[in-house]
Short mmCIF file of C-alpha atoms and ligand atoms in Angstrom, two decimals:
data_model
loop_
_atom_site.label_atom_id
_atom_site.label_comp_id
_atom_site.label_asym_id
_atom_site.label_seq_id
_atom_site.Cartn_x
_atom_site.Cartn_y
_atom_site.Cartn_z
CA THR A 1 -26.69 -31.89 -16.53
CA VAL A 2 -27.62 -28.82 -18.49
CA ARG A 3 -25.22 -27.41 -20.59
CA THR A 4 -24.57 -23.79 -19.59
CA ILE A 5 -22.84 -21.50 -22.27
CA THR A 6 -21.36 -18.36 -21.49
CA ALA A 7 -19.63 -15.71 -23.76
CA LEU A 8 -17.92 -12.52 -22.47
CA ARG A 9 -16.71 -9.93 -25.06
CA GLY A 10 -13.90 -7.30 -24.55
CA HIS A 11 -10.27 -6.85 -24.77
CA VAL A 12 -9.32 -10.05 -24.21
CA LEU A 13 -5.45 -10.61 -23.04
CA GLN A 14 -3.56 -13.92 -22.51
CA PHE A 15 -0.13 -14.90 -21.67
CA SER A 16 1.39 -16.45 -24.78
CA GLY A 17 4.63 -16.70 -23.06
CA ASP A 18 6.79 -16.25 -19.85
CA PRO A 19 7.47 -12.27 -19.54
CA PHE A 20 10.71 -12.67 -17.29
CA CYS A 21 12.83 -12.81 -20.59
CA ASP A 22 14.46 -9.66 -22.71
CA ASN A 23 11.13 -8.70 -24.21
CA PRO A 24 8.34 -9.22 -21.58
CA ALA A 25 5.74 -7.50 -24.04
CA GLU A 26 5.98 -10.35 -26.25
CA ALA A 27 4.96 -12.48 -23.72
CA LEU A 28 1.22 -10.68 -24.33
CA THR A 29 -1.27 -11.69 -27.06
CA ASP A 30 -4.70 -9.57 -27.15
CA TRP A 31 -7.72 -9.44 -28.82
CA PRO A 32 -8.90 -5.87 -28.62
CA ASP A 33 -12.66 -6.95 -29.65
CA GLY A 34 -12.63 -10.50 -28.37
CA LEU A 35 -14.73 -13.01 -27.61
CA ILE A 36 -14.55 -15.72 -24.78
CA ILE A 37 -17.03 -18.59 -24.97
CA THR A 38 -16.87 -21.01 -21.98
CA GLU A 39 -19.17 -24.24 -21.44
CA ASN A 40 -19.91 -25.62 -18.29
CA GLY A 41 -16.97 -23.76 -16.46
CA LYS A 42 -14.10 -24.48 -18.82
CA ILE A 43 -12.90 -22.15 -21.86
CA THR A 44 -14.14 -23.49 -24.96
CA ALA A 45 -13.13 -20.83 -27.46
CA ILE A 46 -11.09 -17.45 -27.90
CA GLY A 47 -11.05 -15.22 -31.05
CA ASP A 48 -12.52 -12.11 -32.63
CA ALA A 49 -15.73 -11.40 -31.61
CA VAL A 50 -17.12 -10.68 -34.99
CA GLU A 51 -16.17 -14.09 -36.11
CA LEU A 52 -16.79 -16.11 -33.01
CA LEU A 53 -20.34 -15.03 -32.43
CA LYS A 54 -21.27 -16.26 -35.62
CA THR A 55 -20.86 -19.77 -33.72
CA LEU A 56 -22.44 -18.64 -30.50
CA PRO A 57 -25.59 -20.97 -29.79
CA SER A 58 -28.93 -19.04 -29.13
CA ASP A 59 -29.00 -20.35 -25.39
CA ALA A 60 -25.78 -19.00 -24.48
CA VAL A 61 -25.66 -15.59 -22.17
CA LEU A 62 -23.49 -12.97 -23.50
CA TYR A 63 -21.66 -10.34 -21.34
CA ASP A 64 -20.53 -7.56 -23.31
CA HIS A 65 -17.56 -5.84 -21.59
CA SER A 66 -16.46 -3.88 -24.81
CA GLY A 67 -13.95 -1.27 -24.16
CA LYS A 68 -12.44 -3.11 -20.92
CA PHE A 69 -9.93 -5.65 -20.43
CA ILE A 70 -10.67 -9.25 -19.71
CA LEU A 71 -7.90 -10.99 -17.69
CA PRO A 72 -7.58 -14.41 -15.87
CA GLY A 73 -8.86 -13.90 -12.53
CA PHE A 74 -6.30 -13.05 -10.37
CA ILE A 75 -4.96 -15.44 -7.80
CA ASP A 76 -3.97 -14.90 -4.09
CA CYS A 77 -1.40 -17.47 -3.52
CA HIS A 78 -1.00 -16.53 0.34
CA VAL A 79 -3.82 -14.83 2.74
CA HIS A 80 -5.32 -15.30 6.02
CA TYR A 81 -9.04 -14.88 5.94
CA PRO A 82 -9.53 -14.77 9.60
CA GLN A 83 -7.35 -11.59 9.33
CA THR A 84 -9.44 -9.68 7.28
CA GLU A 85 -11.00 -8.12 10.55
CA ILE A 86 -7.23 -6.84 11.90
CA ILE A 87 -6.08 -5.29 8.31
CA ALA A 88 -4.68 -1.96 8.75
CA SER A 89 -3.56 -2.58 12.51
CA TYR A 90 -1.24 0.08 13.82
CA GLY A 91 2.36 0.46 14.49
CA ALA A 92 4.13 -3.65 14.94
CA GLN A 93 6.41 -5.85 13.21
CA LEU A 94 6.11 -9.21 12.75
CA ILE A 95 6.31 -11.06 16.31
CA GLU A 96 5.15 -8.00 18.00
CA TRP A 97 1.80 -7.50 15.36
CA LEU A 98 1.01 -11.57 15.53
CA ASN A 99 0.97 -11.44 19.15
CA THR A 100 -1.22 -7.96 19.75
CA TYR A 101 -3.45 -8.10 16.74
CA THR A 102 -3.56 -11.47 15.01
CA PHE A 103 -3.62 -14.17 17.57
CA PRO A 104 -6.68 -12.40 19.43
CA ALA A 105 -8.54 -12.22 16.66
CA GLU A 106 -8.14 -16.12 15.22
CA ALA A 107 -9.34 -17.36 18.94
CA LYS A 108 -12.86 -16.30 17.88
CA PHE A 109 -12.66 -18.70 14.53
CA GLY A 110 -13.90 -21.95 17.02
CA ASP A 111 -17.43 -20.66 16.52
CA ILE A 112 -18.61 -21.57 13.11
CA GLU A 113 -20.86 -18.88 12.51
CA TYR A 114 -18.59 -16.14 12.87
CA ALA A 115 -16.53 -18.35 10.66
CA ARG A 116 -19.06 -18.21 8.23
CA ARG A 117 -19.41 -14.69 8.14
CA ALA A 118 -15.85 -13.91 8.12
CA ALA A 119 -15.77 -16.19 5.42
CA ASP A 120 -18.52 -14.62 3.28
CA VAL A 121 -16.75 -11.23 3.70
CA TYR A 122 -13.58 -12.08 2.95
CA LEU A 123 -14.78 -13.80 -0.23
CA GLN A 124 -16.64 -10.84 -1.33
CA GLN A 125 -13.91 -8.55 -0.65
CA SER A 126 -11.68 -11.04 -3.02
CA PHE A 127 -14.16 -10.78 -5.58
CA ALA A 128 -14.93 -7.38 -5.97
CA ASN A 129 -10.85 -7.01 -6.24
CA GLY A 130 -11.01 -9.58 -9.48
CA ILE A 131 -9.57 -12.56 -7.11
CA THR A 132 -10.86 -15.97 -8.11
CA SER A 133 -8.35 -18.06 -6.75
CA ALA A 134 -6.47 -18.14 -3.52
CA SER A 135 -4.46 -20.11 -0.93
CA VAL A 136 -5.90 -19.74 2.11
CA TYR A 137 -4.71 -20.07 5.86
CA CYS A 138 -7.20 -20.34 8.31
CA THR A 139 -7.28 -21.17 12.20
CA ILE A 140 -6.47 -23.63 14.39
CA HIS A 141 -9.93 -24.42 14.45
CA PRO A 142 -11.34 -26.96 11.86
CA GLU A 143 -14.54 -24.90 11.98
CA SER A 144 -12.58 -22.38 10.38
CA VAL A 145 -11.79 -24.71 7.67
CA ASP A 146 -15.36 -25.74 7.12
CA ALA A 147 -16.69 -22.92 7.08
CA LEU A 148 -14.73 -21.05 4.35
CA PHE A 149 -14.89 -24.45 2.06
CA GLU A 150 -18.45 -24.24 2.69
CA GLN A 151 -18.62 -20.45 1.26
CA ALA A 152 -16.54 -21.05 -1.56
CA ALA A 153 -18.54 -24.22 -2.61
CA ARG A 154 -21.18 -21.95 -2.99
CA TYR A 155 -19.27 -20.59 -6.23
CA ASN A 156 -17.57 -23.72 -7.09
CA MET A 157 -14.48 -21.56 -6.58
CA ARG A 158 -10.73 -23.23 -7.03
CA ILE A 159 -9.70 -22.44 -3.66
CA ALA A 160 -7.07 -24.00 -1.42
CA ALA A 161 -7.25 -23.49 2.38
CA GLY A 162 -5.98 -25.58 5.55
CA LYS A 163 -6.09 -25.50 9.38
CA VAL A 164 -3.30 -23.49 10.82
CA MET A 165 -1.11 -26.09 13.11
CA MET A 166 0.51 -24.67 16.00
CA ASP A 167 1.90 -26.45 19.36
CA ARG A 168 4.08 -23.88 20.91
CA ASN A 169 4.63 -20.17 21.23
CA ALA A 170 1.21 -19.47 20.69
CA PRO A 171 -1.80 -18.83 23.44
CA ALA A 172 -3.19 -21.81 25.41
CA ASN A 173 -6.68 -21.36 23.25
CA LEU A 174 -4.62 -21.29 19.82
CA ARG A 175 -2.68 -24.78 20.47
CA ASP A 176 -3.15 -27.72 18.94
CA THR A 177 -0.76 -30.80 19.56
CA ALA A 178 1.16 -33.14 17.26
CA GLN A 179 -1.41 -35.50 17.13
CA SER A 180 -4.59 -33.50 17.26
CA GLY A 181 -2.96 -30.88 14.44
CA TYR A 182 -2.60 -34.13 12.54
CA ASP A 183 -5.82 -36.19 12.94
CA GLN A 184 -8.19 -32.76 12.52
CA SER A 185 -5.75 -31.97 9.52
CA LYS A 186 -5.77 -35.31 7.55
CA ALA A 187 -9.71 -35.37 8.36
CA LEU A 188 -10.54 -32.09 7.02
CA LEU A 189 -8.22 -33.37 3.90
CA GLU A 190 -10.08 -36.25 3.18
CA LYS A 191 -13.33 -34.37 3.72
CA TRP A 192 -12.47 -31.40 1.23
CA HIS A 193 -9.61 -32.38 -0.89
CA GLY A 194 -11.11 -32.83 -4.68
CA GLN A 195 -14.59 -31.69 -3.72
CA GLY A 196 -15.60 -29.68 -6.49
CA ARG A 197 -12.57 -27.48 -7.00
CA ALA A 198 -11.56 -27.55 -3.48
CA LEU A 199 -7.87 -28.26 -2.98
CA TYR A 200 -6.66 -28.88 0.82
CA SER A 201 -3.11 -27.17 1.70
CA ILE A 202 -1.30 -28.86 4.88
CA THR A 203 -0.67 -25.95 6.83
CA PRO A 204 1.94 -25.52 9.82
CA ARG A 205 2.25 -21.76 10.55
CA PHE A 206 5.78 -21.71 10.52
CA ALA A 207 8.70 -23.29 12.48
CA PRO A 208 8.58 -21.02 15.30
CA THR A 209 5.07 -22.38 16.32
CA SER A 210 5.61 -25.98 15.69
CA THR A 211 7.50 -28.50 18.02
CA PRO A 212 9.68 -30.49 16.10
CA GLU A 213 7.15 -33.65 16.81
CA GLN A 214 4.50 -31.60 15.01
CA MET A 215 7.02 -30.73 11.78
CA GLU A 216 7.48 -34.66 11.91
CA ALA A 217 3.60 -35.20 11.71
CA THR A 218 2.91 -32.99 9.24
CA GLY A 219 5.79 -34.28 7.17
CA ALA A 220 4.32 -37.55 7.55
CA LEU A 221 0.69 -35.94 6.52
CA TRP A 222 2.04 -34.70 3.19
CA LYS A 223 3.48 -37.93 2.53
CA GLU A 224 0.31 -40.22 3.08
CA HIS A 225 -1.41 -37.37 1.03
CA PRO A 226 1.08 -36.07 -1.72
CA GLU A 227 -1.89 -35.05 -4.05
CA ALA A 228 -2.34 -32.19 -1.19
CA LEU A 229 -0.59 -28.57 -1.19
CA VAL A 230 1.59 -27.71 1.71
CA GLN A 231 1.81 -24.01 3.26
CA THR A 232 4.07 -21.99 5.33
CA HIS A 233 5.91 -18.99 6.04
CA THR A 234 9.99 -18.75 5.60
CA SER A 235 12.42 -15.88 6.23
CA GLU A 236 9.95 -12.80 6.43
CA ASN A 237 11.71 -10.78 8.81
CA ARG A 238 15.24 -10.57 10.73
CA GLN A 239 14.08 -11.12 14.21
CA GLU A 240 12.02 -14.30 13.14
CA LEU A 241 14.96 -15.79 11.63
CA GLU A 242 17.49 -15.31 14.77
CA TRP A 243 14.44 -17.26 16.61
CA VAL A 244 14.09 -20.07 14.20
CA GLY A 245 17.99 -20.21 14.45
CA GLU A 246 17.52 -20.56 18.46
CA LEU A 247 14.46 -22.87 18.19
CA TYR A 248 16.35 -25.09 15.33
CA PRO A 249 19.74 -24.96 16.26
CA GLU A 250 20.71 -28.08 14.27
CA HIS A 251 19.51 -27.18 10.70
CA PRO A 252 21.86 -24.93 8.39
CA ASP A 253 18.93 -22.57 8.16
CA TYR A 254 15.12 -21.76 8.04
CA VAL A 255 14.08 -23.69 4.96
CA GLY A 256 16.61 -26.18 6.04
CA VAL A 257 14.14 -26.81 8.91
CA TYR A 258 11.17 -27.71 6.18
CA GLU A 259 13.35 -29.82 4.29
CA HIS A 260 14.38 -31.90 6.87
CA TYR A 261 11.08 -32.37 7.58
CA GLY A 262 10.06 -33.47 4.50
CA LEU A 263 7.97 -30.27 3.68
CA LEU A 264 9.66 -28.75 0.41
CA GLY A 265 8.32 -30.14 -2.82
CA LYS A 266 6.19 -29.22 -5.76
CA GLY A 267 2.83 -28.04 -4.01
CA CYS A 268 4.55 -26.21 -1.36
CA VAL A 269 4.30 -22.32 -0.93
CA LEU A 270 6.36 -20.69 1.19
CA GLY A 271 5.33 -17.00 2.46
CA HIS A 272 8.05 -13.95 1.96
CA GLY A 273 11.46 -15.86 1.65
CA ILE A 274 13.03 -11.91 1.95
CA TYR A 275 16.53 -13.53 3.60
CA LEU A 276 17.26 -16.57 1.46
CA ASN A 277 20.74 -17.59 1.49
CA ASP A 278 22.12 -19.13 -1.57
CA ARG A 279 22.01 -22.67 -0.48
CA GLU A 280 18.23 -21.97 0.44
CA LYS A 281 17.33 -20.97 -3.03
CA ALA A 282 19.13 -23.83 -4.51
CA VAL A 283 16.95 -26.16 -2.54
CA LEU A 284 13.95 -24.27 -3.37
CA HIS A 285 14.87 -24.63 -7.08
CA GLU A 286 15.97 -28.55 -6.69
CA THR A 287 12.48 -29.17 -4.76
CA GLY A 288 9.98 -27.37 -7.12
CA THR A 289 8.85 -25.47 -4.12
CA SER A 290 7.55 -21.89 -4.42
CA ILE A 291 7.23 -18.72 -3.06
CA ALA A 292 4.52 -16.30 -2.27
CA HIS A 293 5.37 -12.62 -2.84
CA CYS A 294 3.59 -10.29 -0.32
CA PRO A 295 4.68 -6.91 -1.66
CA THR A 296 1.98 -4.70 0.73
CA SER A 297 2.70 -6.86 3.76
CA ASN A 298 6.52 -6.76 3.60
CA THR A 299 6.21 -3.17 3.46
CA PHE A 300 3.09 -2.44 6.00
CA ILE A 301 4.70 -4.51 8.65
CA GLY A 302 8.18 -3.40 7.72
CA SER A 303 9.73 -6.88 6.66
CA GLY A 304 11.71 -6.19 4.06
CA LEU A 305 12.30 -6.25 0.15
CA PHE A 306 11.87 -9.21 -2.05
CA ASP A 307 13.99 -9.62 -4.89
CA VAL A 308 11.61 -10.86 -7.29
CA ARG A 309 14.07 -10.11 -10.00
CA GLY A 310 16.56 -12.74 -8.70
CA SER A 311 14.28 -15.37 -8.43
CA HIS A 312 13.52 -15.62 -12.34
CA PHE A 313 16.78 -14.30 -14.09
CA THR A 314 19.29 -16.93 -12.41
CA HIS A 315 20.20 -20.58 -13.27
CA GLN A 316 18.20 -21.66 -10.58
CA PRO A 317 14.83 -20.15 -11.07
CA ILE A 318 12.32 -20.75 -8.23
CA ARG A 319 8.17 -19.97 -9.09
CA VAL A 320 6.90 -17.00 -7.53
CA GLY A 321 3.45 -15.87 -7.32
CA LEU A 322 1.92 -12.78 -5.92
CA ALA A 323 -0.23 -12.47 -2.94
CA THR A 324 -1.90 -9.93 -0.49
CA ASP A 325 -1.23 -11.44 2.85
CA VAL A 326 -4.17 -9.75 4.62
CA GLY A 327 -4.17 -8.99 7.17
CA GLY A 328 -0.29 -8.46 7.56
CA GLY A 329 -0.71 -6.67 3.91
CA SER A 330 -2.68 -3.63 3.48
CA SER A 331 -5.09 -4.29 0.52
CA PHE A 332 -7.30 -6.75 -0.93
CA SER A 333 -6.56 -5.24 -4.16
CA ILE A 334 -4.03 -7.15 -6.38
CA LEU A 335 -3.42 -3.77 -8.57
CA THR A 336 -2.30 -2.45 -5.33
CA THR A 337 -0.17 -5.28 -4.57
CA MET A 338 1.35 -5.01 -8.13
CA ARG A 339 1.89 -1.42 -7.57
CA THR A 340 4.06 -2.32 -4.46
CA ALA A 341 5.63 -5.10 -5.94
CA TYR A 342 6.66 -2.15 -8.58
CA GLU A 343 8.06 0.13 -5.96
CA ILE A 344 10.03 -2.63 -4.38
CA ALA A 345 11.55 -3.61 -7.04
CA GLN A 346 12.52 0.14 -7.70
CA LEU A 347 13.87 0.16 -4.16
CA GLN A 348 16.37 -2.34 -5.25
CA GLY A 349 17.21 -0.54 -8.15
CA TYR A 350 15.41 -2.38 -11.16
CA SER A 351 11.85 -2.06 -12.91
CA LEU A 352 8.99 -4.75 -12.65
CA HIS A 353 7.69 -4.75 -16.29
CA PRO A 354 3.92 -4.40 -16.23
CA VAL A 355 3.43 -7.92 -18.00
CA GLN A 356 5.58 -9.23 -15.30
CA ALA A 357 3.49 -7.99 -12.55
CA TYR A 358 0.20 -9.15 -14.16
CA TYR A 359 1.50 -12.73 -15.08
CA LEU A 360 2.83 -12.88 -11.33
CA ALA A 361 -0.59 -12.54 -10.28
CA THR A 362 -1.85 -14.88 -12.58
CA VAL A 363 0.29 -17.39 -14.24
CA GLY A 364 2.92 -16.78 -11.88
CA SER A 365 0.27 -18.11 -8.71
CA ALA A 366 -0.82 -20.50 -10.56
CA LYS A 367 2.32 -22.20 -11.24
CA THR A 368 3.29 -21.73 -7.49
CA LEU A 369 0.29 -24.03 -6.54
CA TYR A 370 0.93 -26.26 -9.70
CA GLN A 371 -2.48 -25.74 -11.17
CA GLU A 372 -1.35 -23.67 -14.41
CA ASP A 373 -2.80 -26.17 -16.58
CA ARG A 374 -6.23 -25.22 -15.12
CA ILE A 375 -5.94 -21.75 -13.82
CA GLY A 376 -4.24 -18.42 -14.38
CA ASN A 377 -4.59 -18.08 -18.25
CA ILE A 378 -7.01 -17.53 -20.85
CA LYS A 379 -6.69 -20.83 -22.89
CA VAL A 380 -8.92 -23.54 -24.52
CA GLY A 381 -9.44 -26.27 -22.27
CA MET A 382 -8.84 -23.80 -19.04
CA GLU A 383 -11.17 -23.11 -16.13
CA ALA A 384 -13.47 -19.97 -16.51
CA ASP A 385 -12.27 -17.46 -14.18
CA PHE A 386 -12.07 -13.97 -15.09
CA ALA A 387 -11.17 -10.43 -13.77
CA VAL A 388 -12.59 -6.98 -16.04
CA ILE A 389 -11.07 -4.10 -15.89
CA ASP A 390 -12.88 -0.87 -16.28
CA PRO A 391 -9.56 1.20 -17.86
CA LEU A 392 -11.30 4.57 -16.90
CA SER A 393 -12.33 3.78 -13.43
CA THR A 394 -11.56 7.27 -11.88
CA PRO A 395 -10.96 10.88 -13.19
CA LEU A 396 -7.57 10.90 -12.55
CA ILE A 397 -7.12 7.53 -14.46
CA ARG A 398 -9.28 8.73 -17.32
CA HIS A 399 -6.96 12.06 -17.71
CA ARG A 400 -3.59 9.86 -18.02
CA MET A 401 -4.90 7.20 -20.13
CA GLY A 402 -6.01 9.92 -22.82
CA TYR A 403 -1.83 10.05 -22.73
CA ALA A 404 -1.22 6.25 -22.84
CA ASN A 405 0.80 5.42 -26.01
CA SER A 406 0.61 1.53 -25.92
CA LEU A 407 -1.35 -1.14 -24.61
CA ILE A 408 1.40 -1.71 -22.11
CA ASP A 409 1.31 1.89 -21.11
CA GLN A 410 -2.33 1.29 -20.20
CA LEU A 411 -1.70 -1.56 -18.36
CA PHE A 412 1.03 -0.17 -16.33
CA ILE A 413 -1.34 2.65 -15.55
CA GLN A 414 -4.13 0.56 -14.18
CA MET A 415 -1.58 -0.85 -11.76
CA ILE A 416 -0.32 2.34 -10.43
CA LEU A 417 -3.63 4.08 -10.09
CA GLY A 418 -6.46 1.62 -10.34
CA ASP A 419 -7.72 -0.42 -7.07
CA ASP A 420 -11.30 -2.14 -6.50
CA ARG A 421 -12.94 0.87 -8.56
CA ALA A 422 -10.95 -0.66 -11.65
CA ILE A 423 -13.02 -4.41 -11.31
CA ALA A 424 -16.12 -3.96 -13.38
CA ALA A 425 -17.04 -7.84 -13.15
CA THR A 426 -15.46 -11.06 -11.44
CA TYR A 427 -16.25 -14.35 -13.17
CA VAL A 428 -15.85 -17.62 -11.52
CA ASP A 429 -16.35 -21.04 -13.15
CA GLY A 430 -18.23 -19.50 -15.89
CA LYS A 431 -20.57 -17.33 -13.81
CA ARG A 432 -20.47 -13.86 -12.77
CA VAL A 433 -19.64 -13.57 -9.10
CA TYR A 434 -19.21 -9.75 -8.94
CA SER A 435 -20.30 -6.74 -10.61
CA GLN A 436 -20.09 -3.12 -9.97
CA ALA A 437 -22.99 -1.64 -11.80
N1 GUN B 1 4.20 -15.46 9.94
C1 GUN B 1 3.45 -16.54 10.99
N2 GUN B 1 2.23 -16.01 10.91
C2 GUN B 1 2.05 -15.10 10.08
C3 GUN B 1 1.01 -14.30 9.98
O1 GUN B 1 -0.09 -14.71 10.13
N3 GUN B 1 1.17 -13.19 8.89
C4 GUN B 1 2.50 -12.91 8.56
N4 GUN B 1 2.85 -12.40 7.62
N5 GUN B 1 3.78 -14.08 8.79
C5 GUN B 1 3.36 -14.59 9.54
ZN1 ZN B 2 1.02 -14.93 5.85
#
């Protein structure tokens, strides 16, 4: 195979530590005029551009983003691609929102052509927002899973996805059974997991839409395929919590249901986790289970305020990543998602430091998927996925940036005022997949 060498020049940012500490700014390392060299989709060198350029082979393709920030590609660790068409749907909280908007939309994804077009729209939206990896819910239909993995394979994207399983409390045309959900998931897992950079995520929607039999089958599947991931929802909404208590009266709490069926562990990502009790938090810590923080969803469908500080500054920390949760979430922009995470922290009386916010969307999300050795940071040996931020993307941002007095200040301005207009380019597997100009 031919060797493909790409290099990016710009203001390179790297996480050299964990910013959930007393001095978050120290977790960031930067090269104001930096160069990243990549070969066949992996980072081979990082350093000052003037020096490194001397070593660049003549067949390399050089992308000059001087004056712009080069960050690790953003990782959306919880999103529903079939819900792209119902983003911004009015006036309902979780259960009513699912029944009114979500289920009718998801019912269309048995048509693989429809699903392919929707998957493409979804991927283009992600790239236009600097998202280079995601953990994605498909629908009950195996076609919806094939469609997404096929489209993502065109970019050799590190994507995790899975077929939603539901065998109760959903419309008849959106139900599988404990057996068919297991069989279809297993076949898809064996077909896609490890194909290129694809990862399969076993995806029971949430405890209320699965019978105990389906939960059992799901746990059995993960036991047979521990290399796969698991994703589901937990403790998002008060009415949902009550419902789980009625449906599963024999378990101590919501997380206790997943615990009972062997669904917790390294590689399991639970969406939301807003109302966890101390026992649940301890179990997540002990099992290495992660949480996807979905700020714009939690405000948009009125679910509540996730305590991001509480999951880090404790003797029992939990891995947390950042997620759009479209279409419950109201934006594909990770910058907007960070802004909402900041606002949610403010409403609880503390501030989310910008380095912590960017970390959650990169290293943090990678850690939820146990992929932090491969994605989410800019280090030699890691995969070549990048987001490039134009720090002067709007008149207001240009004006405000004139008064910024530090790199941290500049990054904060981007996450508060920036959106898709700030994403200058996106690279996946060392190749440009999006560019504004
Ligand atoms: N809980 C179960 N399904 C869903 C979903 O599609 N979106 C959100 N936000 N929560 C859920
Ligand atoms: Zn969700």
